[in-house]
MMTF fields as JSON, N, C-alpha, C and O atoms, coordinates in Angstrom:
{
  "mmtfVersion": "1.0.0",
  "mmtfProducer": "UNKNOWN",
  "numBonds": 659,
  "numAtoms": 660,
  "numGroups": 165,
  "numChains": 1,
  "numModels": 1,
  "chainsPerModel": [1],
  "groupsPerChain": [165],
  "chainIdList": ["A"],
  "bondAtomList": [4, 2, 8, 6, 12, 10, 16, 14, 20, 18, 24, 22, 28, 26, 32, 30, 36, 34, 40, 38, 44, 42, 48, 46, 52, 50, 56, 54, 60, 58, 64, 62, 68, 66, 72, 70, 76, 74, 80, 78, 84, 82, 88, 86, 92, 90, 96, 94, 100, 98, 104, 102, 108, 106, 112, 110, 116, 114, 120, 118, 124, 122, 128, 126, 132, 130, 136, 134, 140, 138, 144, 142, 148, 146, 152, 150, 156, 154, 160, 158, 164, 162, 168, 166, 172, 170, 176, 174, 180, 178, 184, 182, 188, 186, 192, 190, 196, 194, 200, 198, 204, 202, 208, 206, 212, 210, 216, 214, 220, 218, 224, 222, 228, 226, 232, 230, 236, 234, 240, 238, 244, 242, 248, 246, 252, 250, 256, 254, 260, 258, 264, 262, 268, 266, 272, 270, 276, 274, 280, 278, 284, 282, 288, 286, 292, 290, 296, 294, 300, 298, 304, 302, 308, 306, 312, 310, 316, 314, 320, 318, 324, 322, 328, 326, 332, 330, 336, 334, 340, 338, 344, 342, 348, 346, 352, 350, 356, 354, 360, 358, 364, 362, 368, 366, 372, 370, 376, 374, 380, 378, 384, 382, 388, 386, 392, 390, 396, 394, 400, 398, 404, 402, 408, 406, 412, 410, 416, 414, 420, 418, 424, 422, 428, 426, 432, 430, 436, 434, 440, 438, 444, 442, 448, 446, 452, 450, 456, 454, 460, 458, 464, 462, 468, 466, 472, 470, 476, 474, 480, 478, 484, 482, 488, 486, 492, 490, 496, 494, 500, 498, 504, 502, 508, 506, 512, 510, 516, 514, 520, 518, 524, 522, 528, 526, 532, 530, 536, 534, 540, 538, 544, 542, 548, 546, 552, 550, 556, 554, 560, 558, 564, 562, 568, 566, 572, 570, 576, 574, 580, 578, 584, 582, 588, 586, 592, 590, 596, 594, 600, 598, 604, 602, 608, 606, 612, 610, 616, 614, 620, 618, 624, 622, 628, 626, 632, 630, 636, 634, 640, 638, 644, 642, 648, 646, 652, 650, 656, 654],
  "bondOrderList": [1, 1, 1, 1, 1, 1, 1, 1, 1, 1, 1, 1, 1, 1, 1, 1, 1, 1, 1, 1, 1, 1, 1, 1, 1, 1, 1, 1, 1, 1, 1, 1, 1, 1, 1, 1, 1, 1, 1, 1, 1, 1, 1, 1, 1, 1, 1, 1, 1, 1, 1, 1, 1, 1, 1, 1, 1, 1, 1, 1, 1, 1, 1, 1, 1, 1, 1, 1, 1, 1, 1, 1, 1, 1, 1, 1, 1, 1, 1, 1, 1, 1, 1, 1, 1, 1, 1, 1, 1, 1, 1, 1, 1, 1, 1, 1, 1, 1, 1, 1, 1, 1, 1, 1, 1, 1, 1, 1, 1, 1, 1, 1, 1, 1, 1, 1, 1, 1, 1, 1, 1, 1, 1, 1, 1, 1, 1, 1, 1, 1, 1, 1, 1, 1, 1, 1, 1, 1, 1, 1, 1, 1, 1, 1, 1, 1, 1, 1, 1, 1, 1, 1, 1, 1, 1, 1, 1, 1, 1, 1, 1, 1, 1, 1],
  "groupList": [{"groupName": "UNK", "atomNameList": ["N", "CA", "C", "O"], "elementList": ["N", "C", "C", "O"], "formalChargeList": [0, 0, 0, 0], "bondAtomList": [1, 0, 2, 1, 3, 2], "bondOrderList": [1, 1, 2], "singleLetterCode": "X", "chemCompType": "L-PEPTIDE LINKING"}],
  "groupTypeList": [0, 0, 0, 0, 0, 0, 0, 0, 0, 0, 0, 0, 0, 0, 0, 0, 0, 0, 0, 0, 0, 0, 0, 0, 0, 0, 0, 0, 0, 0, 0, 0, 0, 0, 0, 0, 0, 0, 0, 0, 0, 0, 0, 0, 0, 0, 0, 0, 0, 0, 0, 0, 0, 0, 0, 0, 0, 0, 0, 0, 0, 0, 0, 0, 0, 0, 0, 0, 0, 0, 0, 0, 0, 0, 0, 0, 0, 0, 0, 0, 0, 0, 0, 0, 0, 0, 0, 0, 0, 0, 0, 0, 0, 0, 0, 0, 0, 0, 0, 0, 0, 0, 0, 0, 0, 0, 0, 0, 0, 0, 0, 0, 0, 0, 0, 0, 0, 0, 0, 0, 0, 0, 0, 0, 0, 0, 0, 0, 0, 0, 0, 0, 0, 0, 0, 0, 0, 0, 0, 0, 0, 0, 0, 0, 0, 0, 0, 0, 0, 0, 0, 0, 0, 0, 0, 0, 0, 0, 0, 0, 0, 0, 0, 0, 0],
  "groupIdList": [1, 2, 3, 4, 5, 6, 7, 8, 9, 10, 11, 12, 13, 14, 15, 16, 17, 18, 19, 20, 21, 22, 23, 24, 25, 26, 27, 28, 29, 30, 31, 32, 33, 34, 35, 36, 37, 38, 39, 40, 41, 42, 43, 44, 45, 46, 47, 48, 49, 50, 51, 52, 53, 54, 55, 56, 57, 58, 59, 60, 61, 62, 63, 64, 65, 66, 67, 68, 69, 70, 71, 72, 73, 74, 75, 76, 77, 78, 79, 80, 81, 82, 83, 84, 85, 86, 87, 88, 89, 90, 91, 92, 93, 94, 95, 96, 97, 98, 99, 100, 101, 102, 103, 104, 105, 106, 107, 108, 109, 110, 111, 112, 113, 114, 115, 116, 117, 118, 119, 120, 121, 122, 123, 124, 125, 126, 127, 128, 129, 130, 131, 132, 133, 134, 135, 136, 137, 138, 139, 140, 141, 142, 143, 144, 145, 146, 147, 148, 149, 150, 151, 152, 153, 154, 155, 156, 157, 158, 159, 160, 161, 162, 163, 164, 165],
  "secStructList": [7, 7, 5, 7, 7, 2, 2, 2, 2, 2, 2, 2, 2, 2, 2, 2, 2, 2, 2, 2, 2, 2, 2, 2, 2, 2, 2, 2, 2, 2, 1, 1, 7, 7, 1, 6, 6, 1, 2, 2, 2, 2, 2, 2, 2, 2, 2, 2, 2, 2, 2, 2, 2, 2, 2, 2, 2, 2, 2, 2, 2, 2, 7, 5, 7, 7, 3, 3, 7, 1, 1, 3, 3, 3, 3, 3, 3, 6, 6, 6, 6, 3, 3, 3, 3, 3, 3, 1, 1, 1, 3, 3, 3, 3, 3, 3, 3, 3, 3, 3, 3, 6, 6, 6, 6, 3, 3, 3, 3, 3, 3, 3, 3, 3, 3, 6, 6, 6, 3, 3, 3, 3, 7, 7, 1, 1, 1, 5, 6, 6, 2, 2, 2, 2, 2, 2, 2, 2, 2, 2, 6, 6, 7, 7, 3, 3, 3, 3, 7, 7, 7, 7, 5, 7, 1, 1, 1, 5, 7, 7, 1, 1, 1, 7, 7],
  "xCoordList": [-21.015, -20.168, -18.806, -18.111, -18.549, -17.052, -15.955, -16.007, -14.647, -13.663, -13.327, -13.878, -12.501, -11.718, -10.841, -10.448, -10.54, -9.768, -8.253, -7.306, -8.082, -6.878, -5.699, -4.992, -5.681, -4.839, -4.295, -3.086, -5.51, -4.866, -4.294, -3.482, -4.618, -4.338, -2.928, -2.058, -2.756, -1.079, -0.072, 1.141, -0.558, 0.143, 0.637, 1.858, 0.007, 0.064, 0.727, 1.896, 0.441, 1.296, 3.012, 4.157, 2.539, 4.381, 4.755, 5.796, 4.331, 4.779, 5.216, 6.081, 4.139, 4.788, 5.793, 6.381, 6.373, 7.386, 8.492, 9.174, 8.52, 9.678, 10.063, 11.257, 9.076, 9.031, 9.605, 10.213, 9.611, 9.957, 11.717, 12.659, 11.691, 13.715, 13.949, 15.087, 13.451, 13.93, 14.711, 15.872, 13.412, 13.465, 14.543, 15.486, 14.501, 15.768, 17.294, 18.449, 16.917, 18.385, 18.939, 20.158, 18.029, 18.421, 19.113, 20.143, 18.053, 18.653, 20.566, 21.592, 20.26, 21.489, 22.559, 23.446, 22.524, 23.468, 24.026, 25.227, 23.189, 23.592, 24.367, 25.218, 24.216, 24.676, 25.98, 26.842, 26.328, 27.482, 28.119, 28.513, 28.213, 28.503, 30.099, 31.118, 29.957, 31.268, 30.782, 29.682, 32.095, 32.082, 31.663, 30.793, 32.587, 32.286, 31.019, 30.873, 30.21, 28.886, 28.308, 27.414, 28.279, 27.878, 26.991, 25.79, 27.508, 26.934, 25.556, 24.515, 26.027, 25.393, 24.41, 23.323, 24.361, 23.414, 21.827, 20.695, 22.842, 21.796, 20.634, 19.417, 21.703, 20.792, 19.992, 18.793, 20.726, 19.588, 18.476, 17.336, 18.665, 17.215, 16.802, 15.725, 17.442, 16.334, 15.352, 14.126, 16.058, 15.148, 13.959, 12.873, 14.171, 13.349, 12.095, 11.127, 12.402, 11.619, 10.53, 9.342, 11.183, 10.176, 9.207, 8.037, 9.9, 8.955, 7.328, 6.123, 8.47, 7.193, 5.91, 4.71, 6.461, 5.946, 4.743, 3.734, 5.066, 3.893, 3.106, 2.142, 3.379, 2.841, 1.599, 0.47, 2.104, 1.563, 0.061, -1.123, 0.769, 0.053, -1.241, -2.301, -0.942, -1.757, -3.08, -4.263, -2.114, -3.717, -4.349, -5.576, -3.555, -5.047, -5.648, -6.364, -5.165, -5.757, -6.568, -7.655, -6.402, -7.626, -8.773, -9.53, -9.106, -9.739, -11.376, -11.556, -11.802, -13.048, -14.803, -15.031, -15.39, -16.694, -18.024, -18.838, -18.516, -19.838, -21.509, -21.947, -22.018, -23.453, -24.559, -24.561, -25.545, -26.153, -27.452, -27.931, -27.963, -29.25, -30.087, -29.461, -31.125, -32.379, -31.591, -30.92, -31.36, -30.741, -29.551, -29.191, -28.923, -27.739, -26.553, -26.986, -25.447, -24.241, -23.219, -22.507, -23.125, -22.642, -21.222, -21.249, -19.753, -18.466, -17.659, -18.006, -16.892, -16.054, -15.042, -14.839, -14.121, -12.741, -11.963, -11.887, -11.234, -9.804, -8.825, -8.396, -8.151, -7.401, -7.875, -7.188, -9.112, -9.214, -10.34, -10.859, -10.289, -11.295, -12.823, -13.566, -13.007, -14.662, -15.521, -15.147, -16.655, -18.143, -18.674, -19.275, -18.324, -19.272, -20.262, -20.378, -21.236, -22.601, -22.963, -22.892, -23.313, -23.325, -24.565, -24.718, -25.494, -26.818, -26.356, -25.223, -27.525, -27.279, -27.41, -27.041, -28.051, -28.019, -26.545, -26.139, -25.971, -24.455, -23.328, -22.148, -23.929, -22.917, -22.773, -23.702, -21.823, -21.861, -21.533, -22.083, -20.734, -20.57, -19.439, -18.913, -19.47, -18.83, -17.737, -18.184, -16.557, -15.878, -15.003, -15.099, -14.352, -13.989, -12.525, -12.36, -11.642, -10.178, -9.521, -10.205, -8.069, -7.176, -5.839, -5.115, -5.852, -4.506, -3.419, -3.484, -2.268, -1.016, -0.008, 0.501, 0.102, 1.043, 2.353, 2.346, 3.616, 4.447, 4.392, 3.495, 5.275, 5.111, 4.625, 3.646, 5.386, 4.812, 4.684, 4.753, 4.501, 4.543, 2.867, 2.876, 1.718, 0.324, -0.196, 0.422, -1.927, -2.57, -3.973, -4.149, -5.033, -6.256, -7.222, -6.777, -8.553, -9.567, -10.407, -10.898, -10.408, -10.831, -12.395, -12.765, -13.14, -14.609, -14.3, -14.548, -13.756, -14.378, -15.326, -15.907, -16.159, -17.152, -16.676, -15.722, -17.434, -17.229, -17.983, -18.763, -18.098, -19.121, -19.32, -18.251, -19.991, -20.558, -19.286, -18.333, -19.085, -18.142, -16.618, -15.871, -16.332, -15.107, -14.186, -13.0, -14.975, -14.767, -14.517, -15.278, -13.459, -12.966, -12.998, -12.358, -13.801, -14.202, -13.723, -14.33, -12.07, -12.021, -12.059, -11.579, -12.782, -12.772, -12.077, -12.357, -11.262, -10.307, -11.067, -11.815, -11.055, -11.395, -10.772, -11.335, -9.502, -8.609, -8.972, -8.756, -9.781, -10.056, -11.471, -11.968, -12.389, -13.303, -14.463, -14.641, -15.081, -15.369, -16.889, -17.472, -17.463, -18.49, -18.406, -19.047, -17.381, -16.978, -17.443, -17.434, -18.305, -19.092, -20.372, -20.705, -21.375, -22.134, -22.137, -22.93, -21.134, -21.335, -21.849, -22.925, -20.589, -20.676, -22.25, -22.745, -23.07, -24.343, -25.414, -26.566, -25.328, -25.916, -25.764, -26.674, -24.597, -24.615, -25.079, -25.209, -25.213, -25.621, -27.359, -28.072, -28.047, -28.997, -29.998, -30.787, -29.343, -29.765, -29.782, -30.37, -29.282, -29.215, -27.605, -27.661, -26.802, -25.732, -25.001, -25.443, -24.157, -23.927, -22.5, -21.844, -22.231, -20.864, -20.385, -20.969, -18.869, -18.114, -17.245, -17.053, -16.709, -16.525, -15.03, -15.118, -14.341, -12.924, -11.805, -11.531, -11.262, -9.931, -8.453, -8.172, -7.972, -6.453, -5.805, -6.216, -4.806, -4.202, -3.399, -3.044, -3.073, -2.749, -2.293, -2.998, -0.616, -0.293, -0.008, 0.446, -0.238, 0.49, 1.319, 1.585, 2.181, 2.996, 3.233, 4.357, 1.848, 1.96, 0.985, 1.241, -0.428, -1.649, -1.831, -0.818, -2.916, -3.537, -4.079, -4.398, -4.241, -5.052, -5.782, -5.531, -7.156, -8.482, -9.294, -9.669, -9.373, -9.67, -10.697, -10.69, -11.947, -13.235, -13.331, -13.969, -12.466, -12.619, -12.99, -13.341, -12.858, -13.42, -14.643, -15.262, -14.816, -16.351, -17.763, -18.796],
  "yCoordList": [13.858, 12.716, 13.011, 13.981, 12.234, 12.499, 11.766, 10.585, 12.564, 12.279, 10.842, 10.323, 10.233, 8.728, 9.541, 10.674, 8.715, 9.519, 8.566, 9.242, 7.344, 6.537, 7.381, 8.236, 6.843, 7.726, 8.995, 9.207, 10.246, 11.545, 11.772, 12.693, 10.979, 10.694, 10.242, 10.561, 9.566, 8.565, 9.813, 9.898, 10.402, 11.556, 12.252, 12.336, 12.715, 14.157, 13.239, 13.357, 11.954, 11.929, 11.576, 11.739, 11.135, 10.933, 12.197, 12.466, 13.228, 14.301, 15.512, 16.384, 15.161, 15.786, 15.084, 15.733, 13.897, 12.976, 13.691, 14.044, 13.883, 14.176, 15.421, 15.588, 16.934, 18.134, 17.924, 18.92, 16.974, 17.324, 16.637, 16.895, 15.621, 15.689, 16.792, 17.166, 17.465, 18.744, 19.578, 19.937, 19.985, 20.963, 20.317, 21.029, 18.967, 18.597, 18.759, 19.143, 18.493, 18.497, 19.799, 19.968, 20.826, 21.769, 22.787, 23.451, 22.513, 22.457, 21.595, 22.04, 20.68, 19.909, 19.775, 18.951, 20.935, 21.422, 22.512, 22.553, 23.392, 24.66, 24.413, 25.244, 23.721, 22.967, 22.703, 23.444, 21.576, 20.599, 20.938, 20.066, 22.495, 23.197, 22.031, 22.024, 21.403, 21.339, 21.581, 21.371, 22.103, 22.71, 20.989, 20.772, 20.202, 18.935, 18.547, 18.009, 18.65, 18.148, 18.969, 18.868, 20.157, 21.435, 21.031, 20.821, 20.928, 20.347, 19.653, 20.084, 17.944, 16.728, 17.167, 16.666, 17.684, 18.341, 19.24, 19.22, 20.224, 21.431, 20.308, 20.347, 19.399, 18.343, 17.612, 17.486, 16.935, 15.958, 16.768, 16.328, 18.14, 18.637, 18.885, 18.345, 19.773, 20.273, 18.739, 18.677, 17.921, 16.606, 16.524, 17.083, 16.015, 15.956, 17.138, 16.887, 18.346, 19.951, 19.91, 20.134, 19.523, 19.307, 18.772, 19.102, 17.41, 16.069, 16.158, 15.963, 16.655, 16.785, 17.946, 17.81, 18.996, 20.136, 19.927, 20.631, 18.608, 18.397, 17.139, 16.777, 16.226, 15.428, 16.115, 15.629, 17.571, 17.792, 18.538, 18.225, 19.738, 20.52, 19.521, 19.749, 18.089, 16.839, 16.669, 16.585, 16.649, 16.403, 17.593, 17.676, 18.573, 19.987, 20.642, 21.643, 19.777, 20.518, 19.785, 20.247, 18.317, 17.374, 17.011, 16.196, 17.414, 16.639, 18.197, 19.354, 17.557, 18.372, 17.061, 15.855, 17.997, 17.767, 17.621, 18.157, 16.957, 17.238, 16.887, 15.981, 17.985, 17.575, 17.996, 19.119, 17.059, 17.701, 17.923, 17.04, 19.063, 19.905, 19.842, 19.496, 20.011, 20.548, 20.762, 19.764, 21.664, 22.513, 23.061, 23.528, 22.944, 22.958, 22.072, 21.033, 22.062, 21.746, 22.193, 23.161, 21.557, 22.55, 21.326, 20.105, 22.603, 22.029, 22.098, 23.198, 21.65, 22.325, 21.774, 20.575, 22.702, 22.617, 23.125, 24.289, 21.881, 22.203, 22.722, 22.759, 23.45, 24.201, 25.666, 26.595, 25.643, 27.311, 27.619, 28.606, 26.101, 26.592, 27.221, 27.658, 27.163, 27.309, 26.754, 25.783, 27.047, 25.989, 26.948, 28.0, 26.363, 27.052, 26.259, 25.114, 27.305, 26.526, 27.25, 28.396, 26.01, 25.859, 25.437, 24.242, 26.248, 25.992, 24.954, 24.893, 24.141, 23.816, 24.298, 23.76, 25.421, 26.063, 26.85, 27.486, 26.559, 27.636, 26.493, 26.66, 25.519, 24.042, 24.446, 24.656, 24.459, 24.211, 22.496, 22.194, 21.881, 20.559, 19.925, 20.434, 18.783, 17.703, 16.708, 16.145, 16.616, 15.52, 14.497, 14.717, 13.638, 12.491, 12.593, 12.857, 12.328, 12.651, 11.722, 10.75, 11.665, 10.987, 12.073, 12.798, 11.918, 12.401, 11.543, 10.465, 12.136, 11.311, 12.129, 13.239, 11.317, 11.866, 11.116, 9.89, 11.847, 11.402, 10.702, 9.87, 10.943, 10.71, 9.088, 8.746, 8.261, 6.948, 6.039, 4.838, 7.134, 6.501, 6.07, 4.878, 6.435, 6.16, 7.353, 8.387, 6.988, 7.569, 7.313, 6.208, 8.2, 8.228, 8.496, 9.369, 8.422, 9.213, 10.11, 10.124, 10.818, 12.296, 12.212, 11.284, 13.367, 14.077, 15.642, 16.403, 16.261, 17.536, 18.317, 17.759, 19.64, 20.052, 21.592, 22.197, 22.055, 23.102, 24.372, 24.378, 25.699, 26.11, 27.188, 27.777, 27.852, 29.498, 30.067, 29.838, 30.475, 31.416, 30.771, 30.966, 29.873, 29.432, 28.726, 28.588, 28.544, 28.092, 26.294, 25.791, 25.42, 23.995, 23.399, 23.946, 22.267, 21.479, 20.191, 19.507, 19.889, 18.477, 17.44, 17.525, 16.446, 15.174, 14.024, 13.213, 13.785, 12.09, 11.491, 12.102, 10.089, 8.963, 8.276, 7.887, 8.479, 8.171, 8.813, 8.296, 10.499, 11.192, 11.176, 11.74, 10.613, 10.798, 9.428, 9.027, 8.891, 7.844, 7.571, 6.497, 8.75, 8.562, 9.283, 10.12, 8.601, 9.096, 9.054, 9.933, 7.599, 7.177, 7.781, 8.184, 7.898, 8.357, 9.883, 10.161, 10.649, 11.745, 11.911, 12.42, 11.228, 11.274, 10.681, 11.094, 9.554, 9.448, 10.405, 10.157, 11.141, 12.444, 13.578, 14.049, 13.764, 14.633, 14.379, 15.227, 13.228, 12.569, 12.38, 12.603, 12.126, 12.092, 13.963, 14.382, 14.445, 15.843, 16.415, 17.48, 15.886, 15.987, 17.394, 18.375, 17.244, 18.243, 17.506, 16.462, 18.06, 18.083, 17.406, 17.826, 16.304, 15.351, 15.865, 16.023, 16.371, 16.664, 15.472, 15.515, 14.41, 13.224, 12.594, 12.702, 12.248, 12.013, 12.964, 13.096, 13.472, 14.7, 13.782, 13.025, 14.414, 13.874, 14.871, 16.018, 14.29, 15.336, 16.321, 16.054, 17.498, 18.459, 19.295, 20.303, 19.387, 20.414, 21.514, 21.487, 22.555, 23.988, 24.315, 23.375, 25.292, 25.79, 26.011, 26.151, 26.064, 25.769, 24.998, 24.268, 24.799, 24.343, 23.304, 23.184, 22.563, 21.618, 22.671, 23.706, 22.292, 22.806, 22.363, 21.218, 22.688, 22.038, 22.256, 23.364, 21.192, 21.588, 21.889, 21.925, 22.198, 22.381, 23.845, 23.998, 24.464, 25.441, 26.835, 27.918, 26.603, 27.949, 27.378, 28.031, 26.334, 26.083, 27.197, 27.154],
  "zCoordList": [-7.705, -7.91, -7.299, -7.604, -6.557, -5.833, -6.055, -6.396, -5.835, -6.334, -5.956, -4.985, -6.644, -6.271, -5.562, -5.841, -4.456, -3.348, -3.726, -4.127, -3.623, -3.547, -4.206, -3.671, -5.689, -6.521, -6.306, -6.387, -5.912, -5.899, -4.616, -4.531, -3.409, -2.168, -2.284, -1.474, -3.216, -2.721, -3.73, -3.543, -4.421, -5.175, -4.253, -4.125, -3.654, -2.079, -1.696, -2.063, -0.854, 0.229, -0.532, -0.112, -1.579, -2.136, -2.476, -1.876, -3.263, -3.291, -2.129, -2.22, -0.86, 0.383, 0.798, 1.663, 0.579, 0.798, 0.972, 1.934, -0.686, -1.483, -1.4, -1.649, -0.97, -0.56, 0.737, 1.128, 1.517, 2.836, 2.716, 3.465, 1.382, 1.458, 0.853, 1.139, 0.186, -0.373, 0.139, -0.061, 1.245, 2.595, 3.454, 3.798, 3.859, 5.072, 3.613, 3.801, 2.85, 1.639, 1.9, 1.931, 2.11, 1.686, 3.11, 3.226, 3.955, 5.355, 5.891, 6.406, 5.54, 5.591, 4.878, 5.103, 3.577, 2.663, 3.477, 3.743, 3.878, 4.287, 5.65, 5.966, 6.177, 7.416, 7.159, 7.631, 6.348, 5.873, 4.52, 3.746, 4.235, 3.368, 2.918, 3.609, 1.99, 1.114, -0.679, -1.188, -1.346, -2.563, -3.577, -4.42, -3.063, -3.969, -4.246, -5.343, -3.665, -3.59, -3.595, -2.755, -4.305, -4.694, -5.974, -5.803, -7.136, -7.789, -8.029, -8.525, -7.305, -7.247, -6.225, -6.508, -5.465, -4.691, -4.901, -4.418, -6.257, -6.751, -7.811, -7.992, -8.321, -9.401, -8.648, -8.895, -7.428, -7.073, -6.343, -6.491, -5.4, -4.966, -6.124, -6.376, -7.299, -8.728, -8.52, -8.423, -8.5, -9.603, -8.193, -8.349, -7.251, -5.929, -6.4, -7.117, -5.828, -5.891, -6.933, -6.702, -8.399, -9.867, -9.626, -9.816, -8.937, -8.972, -8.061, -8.219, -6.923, -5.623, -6.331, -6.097, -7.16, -7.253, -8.238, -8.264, -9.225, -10.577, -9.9, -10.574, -8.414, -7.833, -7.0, -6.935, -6.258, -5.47, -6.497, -6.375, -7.616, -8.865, -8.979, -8.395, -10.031, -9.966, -9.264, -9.596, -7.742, -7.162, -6.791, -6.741, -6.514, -6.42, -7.739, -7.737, -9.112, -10.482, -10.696, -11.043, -10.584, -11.054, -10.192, -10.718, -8.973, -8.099, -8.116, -7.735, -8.526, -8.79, -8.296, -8.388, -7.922, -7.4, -7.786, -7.034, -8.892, -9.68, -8.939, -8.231, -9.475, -8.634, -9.571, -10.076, -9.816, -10.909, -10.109, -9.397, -10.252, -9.681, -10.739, -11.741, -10.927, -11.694, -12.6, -12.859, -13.23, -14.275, -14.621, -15.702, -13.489, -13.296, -12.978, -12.479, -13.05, -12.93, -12.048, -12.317, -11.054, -9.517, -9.868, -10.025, -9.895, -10.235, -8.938, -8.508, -8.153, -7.152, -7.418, -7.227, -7.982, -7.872, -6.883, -6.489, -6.417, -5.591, -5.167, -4.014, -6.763, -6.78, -7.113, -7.538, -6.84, -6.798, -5.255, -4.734, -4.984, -3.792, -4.019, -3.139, -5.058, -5.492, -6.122, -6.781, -6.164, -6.282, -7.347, -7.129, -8.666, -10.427, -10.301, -9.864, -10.912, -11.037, -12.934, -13.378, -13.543, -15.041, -15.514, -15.765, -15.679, -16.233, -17.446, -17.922, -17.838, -18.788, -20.725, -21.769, -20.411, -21.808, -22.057, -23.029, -20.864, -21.132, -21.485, -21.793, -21.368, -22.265, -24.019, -24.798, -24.201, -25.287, -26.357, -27.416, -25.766, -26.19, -24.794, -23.804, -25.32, -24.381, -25.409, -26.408, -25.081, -25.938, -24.843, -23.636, -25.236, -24.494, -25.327, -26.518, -24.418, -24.504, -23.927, -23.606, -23.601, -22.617, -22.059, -22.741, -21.009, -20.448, -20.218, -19.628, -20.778, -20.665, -19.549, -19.709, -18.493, -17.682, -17.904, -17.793, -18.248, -18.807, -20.191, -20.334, -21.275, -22.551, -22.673, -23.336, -22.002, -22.464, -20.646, -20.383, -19.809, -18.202, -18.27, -18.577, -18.148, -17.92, -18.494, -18.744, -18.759, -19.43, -18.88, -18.368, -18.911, -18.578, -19.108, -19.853, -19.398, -20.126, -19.38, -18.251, -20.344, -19.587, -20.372, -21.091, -20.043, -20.35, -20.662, -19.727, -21.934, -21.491, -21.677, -22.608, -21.338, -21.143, -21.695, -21.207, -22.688, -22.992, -22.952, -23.905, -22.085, -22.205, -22.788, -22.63, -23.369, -24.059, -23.467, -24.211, -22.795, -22.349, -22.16, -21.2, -23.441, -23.587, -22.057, -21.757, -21.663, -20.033, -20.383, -21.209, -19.733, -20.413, -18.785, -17.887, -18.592, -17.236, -17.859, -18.683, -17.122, -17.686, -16.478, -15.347, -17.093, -15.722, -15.745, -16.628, -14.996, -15.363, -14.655, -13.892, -14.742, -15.325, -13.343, -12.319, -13.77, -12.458, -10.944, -9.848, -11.34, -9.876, -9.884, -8.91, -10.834, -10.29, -10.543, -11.693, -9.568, -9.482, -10.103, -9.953, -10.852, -11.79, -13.135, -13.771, -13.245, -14.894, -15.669, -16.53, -15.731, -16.691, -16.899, -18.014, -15.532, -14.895, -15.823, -16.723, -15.362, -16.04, -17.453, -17.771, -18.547, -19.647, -20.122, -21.171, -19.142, -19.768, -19.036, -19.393, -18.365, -17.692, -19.048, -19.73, -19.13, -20.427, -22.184, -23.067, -22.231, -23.425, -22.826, -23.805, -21.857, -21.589, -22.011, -22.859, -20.903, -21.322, -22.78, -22.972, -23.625, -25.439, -25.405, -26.147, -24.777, -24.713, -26.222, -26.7, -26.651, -28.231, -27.637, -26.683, -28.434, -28.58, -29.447, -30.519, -29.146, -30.214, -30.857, -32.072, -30.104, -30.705, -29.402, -28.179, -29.834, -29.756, -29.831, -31.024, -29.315, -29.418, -28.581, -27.652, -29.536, -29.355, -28.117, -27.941, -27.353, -26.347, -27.103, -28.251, -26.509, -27.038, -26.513, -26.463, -25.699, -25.029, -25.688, -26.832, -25.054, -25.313, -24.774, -24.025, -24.563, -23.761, -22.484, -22.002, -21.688, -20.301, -20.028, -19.071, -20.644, -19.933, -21.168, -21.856, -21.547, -22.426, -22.955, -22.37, -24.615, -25.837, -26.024, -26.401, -25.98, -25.877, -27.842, -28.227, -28.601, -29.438, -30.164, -31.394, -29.213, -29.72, -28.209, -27.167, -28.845, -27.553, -28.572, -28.102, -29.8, -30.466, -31.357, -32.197, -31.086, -32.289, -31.881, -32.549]
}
């Protein structure tokens, strides 16, 4: 099942946008060195740099590849550049979630997939264009529903809460 391209597509290209005023900002500071705009400068690239950096993060964390084989579960993720393959006795359950990007900016529903080896495969709704598809692939095979889970950040990554059952 392959990714929805639109969405994570217009992420990159706005986030390389905004990486590339960064880069000329920062070029053209060093250039046109004045102290006044020292400041207003360091704030407005900070804000630019952040932005581009969780636009660009976005689309190489979420954009993953599903293929279901015989018995298996062939994953390819993006941001690590590799192809997991997940028997299905190494599932342990599946729950249905939402991601909130920005506290009250948009929100998505996710799938996640949990396996024996504490391993968390989450799928949005927004990057991937058989979302649905999946979730009745996994309910077909008799994989165990854990139910509904609330979002749940941690400190750097999402808290997945059926990750120690």
């Amino acid at each position: 099942y392959l990714s929805k391209l639109f969405f994570p597509l217009l992420q990159l290209i706005f986030g390389l946008g905004l990486l590339t005023i960064f880069i000329y900002g920062i070029y053209k500071f060093t250039i046109d060195f004045k102290f006044e705009i020292l400041i207003q400068g360091i704030l407005f690239l900070s804000f630019i740099g952040f932005f581009s950096f969780h636009l660009i993060y976005n689309f190489l964390y979420y954009i993953k590849i599903f293929r279901f084989k015989g018995n298996f579960i062939t994953v390819f993720e993006l941001h690590k550049l590799k192809t997991t393959k997940i028997n299905y006795n190494e599932i342990q359950g599946f729950s249905t979630s939402e991601v909130y990007f920005g506290k009250y900016l948009w929100k998505c529903n996710s799938i996640v997939i949990y396996t024996k080896t504490k391993k968390t495969i989450e799928i949005l709704s927004n990057h991937n264009s058989s979302y649905k598809k999946i979730e009745q692939k996994l309910k077909k095979r008799k994989i165990k529903y854990y139910g509904f889970e609330e979002y749940n950040t941690g400190w750097y990554f999402r808290e997945y809460k059926f990750n120690g059952k």
